Amino acid sequence: MPKFIDTHPMEPFTADELKKLQSAPPDEFGVTHHDIFFSEKDNKIYCVLDAPNAEAIHKHHEKAGIKCDWVCEVKSTRE
């Protein structure tokens, strides 16, 4: 499955909520969290997600009331 990185504000999420999201099953858009990086100080989250396409990433975040600053499909050297 393709991987994507996106960024958006951390609010309204807390660090504990992000830890719970990390192990959430795939949503109805086929999105799962590969990893979540965050900075409470900078109010930023960087999500690394597995998803069928960028549109699924946007829908995943819109459902949570979040608008991504950007979404980028990426490849990993670990694959």
mmCIF file of N, CA and C in Angstrom:
data_model
loop_
_atom_site.group_PDB
_atom_site.id
_atom_site.type_symbol
_atom_site.label_atom_id
_atom_site.label_comp_id
_atom_site.label_asym_id
_atom_site.label_seq_id
_atom_site.Cartn_x
_atom_site.Cartn_y
_atom_site.Cartn_z
ATOM 1 N N MET A 1 0.851 -1.175 0.000
ATOM 2 C CA MET A 1 0.000 0.000 0.000
ATOM 3 C C MET A 1 0.897 1.239 0.000
ATOM 4 N N PRO A 2 0.519 2.282 -0.723
ATOM 5 C CA PRO A 2 1.310 3.511 -0.746
ATOM 6 C C PRO A 2 1.427 4.152 0.643
ATOM 7 N N LYS A 3 2.521 4.862 0.855
ATOM 8 C CA LYS A 3 2.749 5.606 2.093
ATOM 9 C C LYS A 3 2.680 7.100 1.797
ATOM 10 N N PHE A 4 2.193 7.840 2.782
ATOM 11 C CA PHE A 4 2.062 9.288 2.666
ATOM 12 C C PHE A 4 2.551 9.949 3.943
ATOM 13 N N ILE A 5 3.059 11.152 3.805
ATOM 14 C CA ILE A 5 3.359 12.005 4.951
ATOM 15 C C ILE A 5 2.488 13.244 4.806
ATOM 16 N N ASP A 6 1.927 13.673 5.946
ATOM 17 C CA ASP A 6 1.178 14.925 5.947
ATOM 18 C C ASP A 6 1.523 15.691 7.207
ATOM 19 N N THR A 7 1.148 16.930 7.215
ATOM 20 C CA THR A 7 1.319 17.748 8.414
ATOM 21 C C THR A 7 0.073 18.594 8.629
ATOM 22 N N HIS A 8 -0.195 18.838 9.910
ATOM 23 C CA HIS A 8 -1.333 19.669 10.305
ATOM 24 C C HIS A 8 -1.148 20.070 11.762
ATOM 25 N N PRO A 9 -1.966 21.004 12.250
ATOM 26 C CA PRO A 9 -1.850 21.412 13.652
ATOM 27 C C PRO A 9 -2.132 20.245 14.600
ATOM 28 N N MET A 10 -1.480 20.260 15.744
ATOM 29 C CA MET A 10 -1.699 19.221 16.748
ATOM 30 C C MET A 10 -3.050 19.391 17.434
ATOM 31 N N GLU A 11 -3.422 20.631 17.708
ATOM 32 C CA GLU A 11 -4.721 20.856 18.355
ATOM 33 C C GLU A 11 -5.833 20.334 17.481
ATOM 34 N N PRO A 12 -6.786 19.626 17.972
ATOM 35 C CA PRO A 12 -7.173 19.470 19.368
ATOM 36 C C PRO A 12 -6.632 18.197 20.026
ATOM 37 N N PHE A 13 -5.674 17.508 19.408
ATOM 38 C CA PHE A 13 -5.196 16.228 19.931
ATOM 39 C C PHE A 13 -4.195 16.400 21.071
ATOM 40 N N THR A 14 -4.174 15.404 21.951
ATOM 41 C CA THR A 14 -3.167 15.340 23.006
ATOM 42 C C THR A 14 -2.196 14.214 22.654
ATOM 43 N N ALA A 15 -1.063 14.189 23.321
ATOM 44 C CA ALA A 15 -0.077 13.132 23.089
ATOM 45 C C ALA A 15 -0.693 11.765 23.379
ATOM 46 N N ASP A 16 -1.492 11.648 24.430
ATOM 47 C CA ASP A 16 -2.128 10.364 24.760
ATOM 48 C C ASP A 16 -3.108 9.925 23.671
ATOM 49 N N GLU A 17 -3.850 10.850 23.113
ATOM 50 C CA GLU A 17 -4.778 10.509 22.031
ATOM 51 C C GLU A 17 -4.020 10.027 20.799
ATOM 52 N N LEU A 18 -2.894 10.661 20.512
ATOM 53 C CA LEU A 18 -2.091 10.245 19.357
ATOM 54 C C LEU A 18 -1.548 8.835 19.552
ATOM 55 N N LYS A 19 -1.142 8.509 20.766
ATOM 56 C CA LYS A 19 -0.636 7.155 21.048
ATOM 57 C C LYS A 19 -1.730 6.111 20.804
ATOM 58 N N LYS A 20 -2.972 6.437 21.151
ATOM 59 C CA LYS A 20 -4.087 5.520 20.904
ATOM 60 C C LYS A 20 -4.360 5.385 19.404
ATOM 61 N N LEU A 21 -4.272 6.500 18.676
ATOM 62 C CA LEU A 21 -4.506 6.465 17.228
ATOM 63 C C LEU A 21 -3.480 5.593 16.511
ATOM 64 N N GLN A 22 -2.273 5.536 17.055
ATOM 65 C CA GLN A 22 -1.195 4.780 16.426
ATOM 66 C C GLN A 22 -1.590 3.327 16.167
ATOM 67 N N SER A 23 -2.361 2.740 17.069
ATOM 68 C CA SER A 23 -2.715 1.323 16.918
ATOM 69 C C SER A 23 -4.151 1.115 16.437
ATOM 70 N N ALA A 24 -4.782 2.163 15.935
ATOM 71 C CA ALA A 24 -6.160 2.050 15.445
ATOM 72 C C ALA A 24 -6.205 1.191 14.180
ATOM 73 N N PRO A 25 -7.276 0.424 14.017
ATOM 74 C CA PRO A 25 -7.423 -0.364 12.786
ATOM 75 C C PRO A 25 -7.678 0.551 11.589
ATOM 76 N N PRO A 26 -7.582 0.025 10.378
ATOM 77 C CA PRO A 26 -7.869 0.846 9.193
ATOM 78 C C PRO A 26 -9.266 1.461 9.279
ATOM 79 N N ASP A 27 -9.396 2.694 8.845
ATOM 80 C CA ASP A 27 -10.708 3.338 8.845
ATOM 81 C C ASP A 27 -11.462 2.997 7.561
ATOM 82 N N GLU A 28 -12.626 3.600 7.388
ATOM 83 C CA GLU A 28 -13.454 3.286 6.218
ATOM 84 C C GLU A 28 -12.840 3.751 4.906
ATOM 85 N N PHE A 29 -11.788 4.571 4.985
ATOM 86 C CA PHE A 29 -11.099 5.039 3.782
ATOM 87 C C PHE A 29 -9.853 4.193 3.478
ATOM 88 N N GLY A 30 -9.573 3.197 4.340
ATOM 89 C CA GLY A 30 -8.412 2.338 4.152
ATOM 90 C C GLY A 30 -7.119 2.925 4.692
ATOM 91 N N VAL A 31 -7.225 3.921 5.578
ATOM 92 C CA VAL A 31 -6.048 4.611 6.124
ATOM 93 C C VAL A 31 -5.631 4.005 7.457
ATOM 94 N N THR A 32 -4.337 3.735 7.599
ATOM 95 C CA THR A 32 -3.768 3.313 8.882
ATOM 96 C C THR A 32 -2.548 4.180 9.184
ATOM 97 N N HIS A 33 -2.272 4.326 10.474
ATOM 98 C CA HIS A 33 -1.121 5.124 10.920
ATOM 99 C C HIS A 33 0.115 4.239 10.965
ATOM 100 N N HIS A 34 1.096 4.578 10.177
ATOM 101 C CA HIS A 34 2.384 3.895 10.220
ATOM 102 C C HIS A 34 3.211 4.465 11.368
ATOM 103 N N ASP A 35 3.200 5.780 11.507
ATOM 104 C CA ASP A 35 3.899 6.462 12.599
ATOM 105 C C ASP A 35 3.341 7.875 12.710
ATOM 106 N N ILE A 36 3.448 8.443 13.903
ATOM 107 C CA ILE A 36 2.990 9.811 14.132
ATOM 108 C C ILE A 36 4.092 10.544 14.894
ATOM 109 N N PHE A 37 4.575 11.627 14.320
ATOM 110 C CA PHE A 37 5.557 12.480 14.974
ATOM 111 C C PHE A 37 4.854 13.773 15.350
ATOM 112 N N PHE A 38 5.178 14.322 16.529
ATOM 113 C CA PHE A 38 4.490 15.541 16.925
ATOM 114 C C PHE A 38 5.383 16.434 17.774
ATOM 115 N N SER A 39 5.027 17.713 17.765
ATOM 116 C CA SER A 39 5.692 18.707 18.602
ATOM 117 C C SER A 39 4.607 19.544 19.264
ATOM 118 N N GLU A 40 4.426 19.328 20.561
ATOM 119 C CA GLU A 40 3.444 20.136 21.291
ATOM 120 C C GLU A 40 3.874 21.607 21.282
ATOM 121 N N LYS A 41 5.162 21.846 21.409
ATOM 122 C CA LYS A 41 5.705 23.212 21.433
ATOM 123 C C LYS A 41 5.356 23.967 20.144
ATOM 124 N N ASP A 42 5.474 23.282 18.996
ATOM 125 C CA ASP A 42 5.210 23.911 17.702
ATOM 126 C C ASP A 42 3.793 23.688 17.189
ATOM 127 N N ASN A 43 2.971 22.947 17.952
ATOM 128 C CA ASN A 43 1.589 22.638 17.555
ATOM 129 C C ASN A 43 1.545 21.995 16.167
ATOM 130 N N LYS A 44 2.408 20.991 15.967
ATOM 131 C CA LYS A 44 2.488 20.315 14.660
ATOM 132 C C LYS A 44 2.472 18.806 14.823
ATOM 133 N N ILE A 45 1.769 18.164 13.898
ATOM 134 C CA ILE A 45 1.786 16.704 13.767
ATOM 135 C C ILE A 45 2.270 16.381 12.368
ATOM 136 N N TYR A 46 3.107 15.360 12.286
ATOM 137 C CA TYR A 46 3.552 14.804 11.014
ATOM 138 C C TYR A 46 3.118 13.346 11.011
ATOM 139 N N CYS A 47 2.164 13.011 10.178
ATOM 140 C CA CYS A 47 1.642 11.643 10.106
ATOM 141 C C CYS A 47 2.334 10.899 8.966
ATOM 142 N N VAL A 48 2.708 9.670 9.236
ATOM 143 C CA VAL A 48 3.150 8.757 8.186
ATOM 144 C C VAL A 48 2.042 7.712 8.103
ATOM 145 N N LEU A 49 1.369 7.678 6.968
ATOM 146 C CA LEU A 49 0.159 6.865 6.826
ATOM 147 C C LEU A 49 0.265 5.901 5.652
ATOM 148 N N ASP A 50 -0.397 4.772 5.805
ATOM 149 C CA ASP A 50 -0.611 3.846 4.693
ATOM 150 C C ASP A 50 -2.028 4.118 4.208
ATOM 151 N N ALA A 51 -2.183 4.325 2.907
ATOM 152 C CA ALA A 51 -3.497 4.643 2.356
ATOM 153 C C ALA A 51 -3.529 4.305 0.872
ATOM 154 N N PRO A 52 -4.725 4.052 0.333
ATOM 155 C CA PRO A 52 -4.811 3.737 -1.091
ATOM 156 C C PRO A 52 -4.451 4.920 -1.993
ATOM 157 N N ASN A 53 -4.701 6.164 -1.514
ATOM 158 C CA ASN A 53 -4.405 7.355 -2.326
ATOM 159 C C ASN A 53 -4.485 8.602 -1.451
ATOM 160 N N ALA A 54 -4.076 9.739 -2.009
ATOM 161 C CA ALA A 54 -4.076 10.999 -1.253
ATOM 162 C C ALA A 54 -5.494 11.434 -0.882
ATOM 163 N N GLU A 55 -6.457 11.140 -1.729
ATOM 164 C CA GLU A 55 -7.839 11.508 -1.422
ATOM 165 C C GLU A 55 -8.303 10.855 -0.121
ATOM 166 N N ALA A 56 -7.903 9.594 0.102
ATOM 167 C CA ALA A 56 -8.257 8.903 1.342
ATOM 168 C C ALA A 56 -7.645 9.605 2.550
ATOM 169 N N ILE A 57 -6.430 10.122 2.401
ATOM 170 C CA ILE A 57 -5.771 10.859 3.481
ATOM 171 C C ILE A 57 -6.585 12.103 3.831
ATOM 172 N N HIS A 58 -7.001 12.840 2.819
ATOM 173 C CA HIS A 58 -7.789 14.051 3.067
ATOM 174 C C HIS A 58 -9.117 13.705 3.738
ATOM 175 N N LYS A 59 -9.796 12.669 3.284
ATOM 176 C CA LYS A 59 -11.077 12.271 3.885
ATOM 177 C C LYS A 59 -10.885 11.829 5.331
ATOM 178 N N HIS A 60 -9.800 11.089 5.583
ATOM 179 C CA HIS A 60 -9.462 10.621 6.937
ATOM 180 C C HIS A 60 -9.349 11.813 7.893
ATOM 181 N N HIS A 61 -8.666 12.858 7.465
ATOM 182 C CA HIS A 61 -8.475 14.019 8.320
ATOM 183 C C HIS A 61 -9.740 14.890 8.399
ATOM 184 N N GLU A 62 -10.443 15.034 7.296
ATOM 185 C CA GLU A 62 -11.682 15.822 7.304
ATOM 186 C C GLU A 62 -12.688 15.244 8.288
ATOM 187 N N LYS A 63 -12.747 13.919 8.389
ATOM 188 C CA LYS A 63 -13.670 13.272 9.329
ATOM 189 C C LYS A 63 -13.359 13.694 10.765
ATOM 190 N N ALA A 64 -12.079 13.945 11.058
ATOM 191 C CA ALA A 64 -11.660 14.381 12.395
ATOM 192 C C ALA A 64 -11.691 15.901 12.535
ATOM 193 N N GLY A 65 -12.146 16.612 11.490
ATOM 194 C CA GLY A 65 -12.213 18.063 11.540
ATOM 195 C C GLY A 65 -10.869 18.745 11.336
ATOM 196 N N ILE A 66 -9.935 18.031 10.688
ATOM 197 C CA ILE A 66 -8.579 18.536 10.483
ATOM 198 C C ILE A 66 -8.349 18.791 8.993
ATOM 199 N N LYS A 67 -7.678 19.887 8.691
ATOM 200 C CA LYS A 67 -7.266 20.162 7.314
ATOM 201 C C LYS A 67 -5.744 20.082 7.260
ATOM 202 N N CYS A 68 -5.232 19.253 6.369
ATOM 203 C CA CYS A 68 -3.786 19.086 6.237
ATOM 204 C C CYS A 68 -3.162 20.304 5.555
ATOM 205 N N ASP A 69 -1.970 20.666 6.030
ATOM 206 C CA ASP A 69 -1.203 21.724 5.368
ATOM 207 C C ASP A 69 -0.702 21.216 4.025
ATOM 208 N N TRP A 70 -0.279 19.940 3.987
ATOM 209 C CA TRP A 70 0.136 19.285 2.748
ATOM 210 C C TRP A 70 0.136 17.782 2.942
ATOM 211 N N VAL A 71 0.045 17.070 1.827
ATOM 212 C CA VAL A 71 0.102 15.603 1.785
ATOM 213 C C VAL A 71 1.058 15.240 0.658
ATOM 214 N N CYS A 72 1.969 14.305 0.930
ATOM 215 C CA CYS A 72 2.953 13.909 -0.063
ATOM 216 C C CYS A 72 3.123 12.391 -0.055
ATOM 217 N N GLU A 73 2.995 11.766 -1.210
ATOM 218 C CA GLU A 73 3.261 10.325 -1.299
ATOM 219 C C GLU A 73 4.780 10.114 -1.244
ATOM 220 N N VAL A 74 5.210 9.129 -0.452
ATOM 221 C CA VAL A 74 6.638 8.881 -0.258
ATOM 222 C C VAL A 74 6.939 7.381 -0.350
ATOM 223 N N LYS A 75 8.218 7.073 -0.491
ATOM 224 C CA LYS A 75 8.708 5.702 -0.444
ATOM 225 C C LYS A 75 9.704 5.620 0.696
ATOM 226 N N SER A 76 9.883 4.420 1.211
ATOM 227 C CA SER A 76 10.800 4.213 2.334
ATOM 228 C C SER A 76 11.980 3.343 1.912
ATOM 229 N N THR A 77 13.125 3.592 2.492
ATOM 230 C CA THR A 77 14.290 2.735 2.254
ATOM 231 C C THR A 77 14.163 1.439 3.049
ATOM 232 N N ARG A 78 13.205 1.346 3.957
ATOM 233 C CA ARG A 78 13.003 0.152 4.790
ATOM 234 C C ARG A 78 12.138 -0.901 4.137
ATOM 235 N N GLU A 79 11.553 -0.612 2.996
ATOM 236 C CA GLU A 79 10.632 -1.560 2.360
ATOM 237 C C GLU A 79 11.370 -2.758 1.827
#
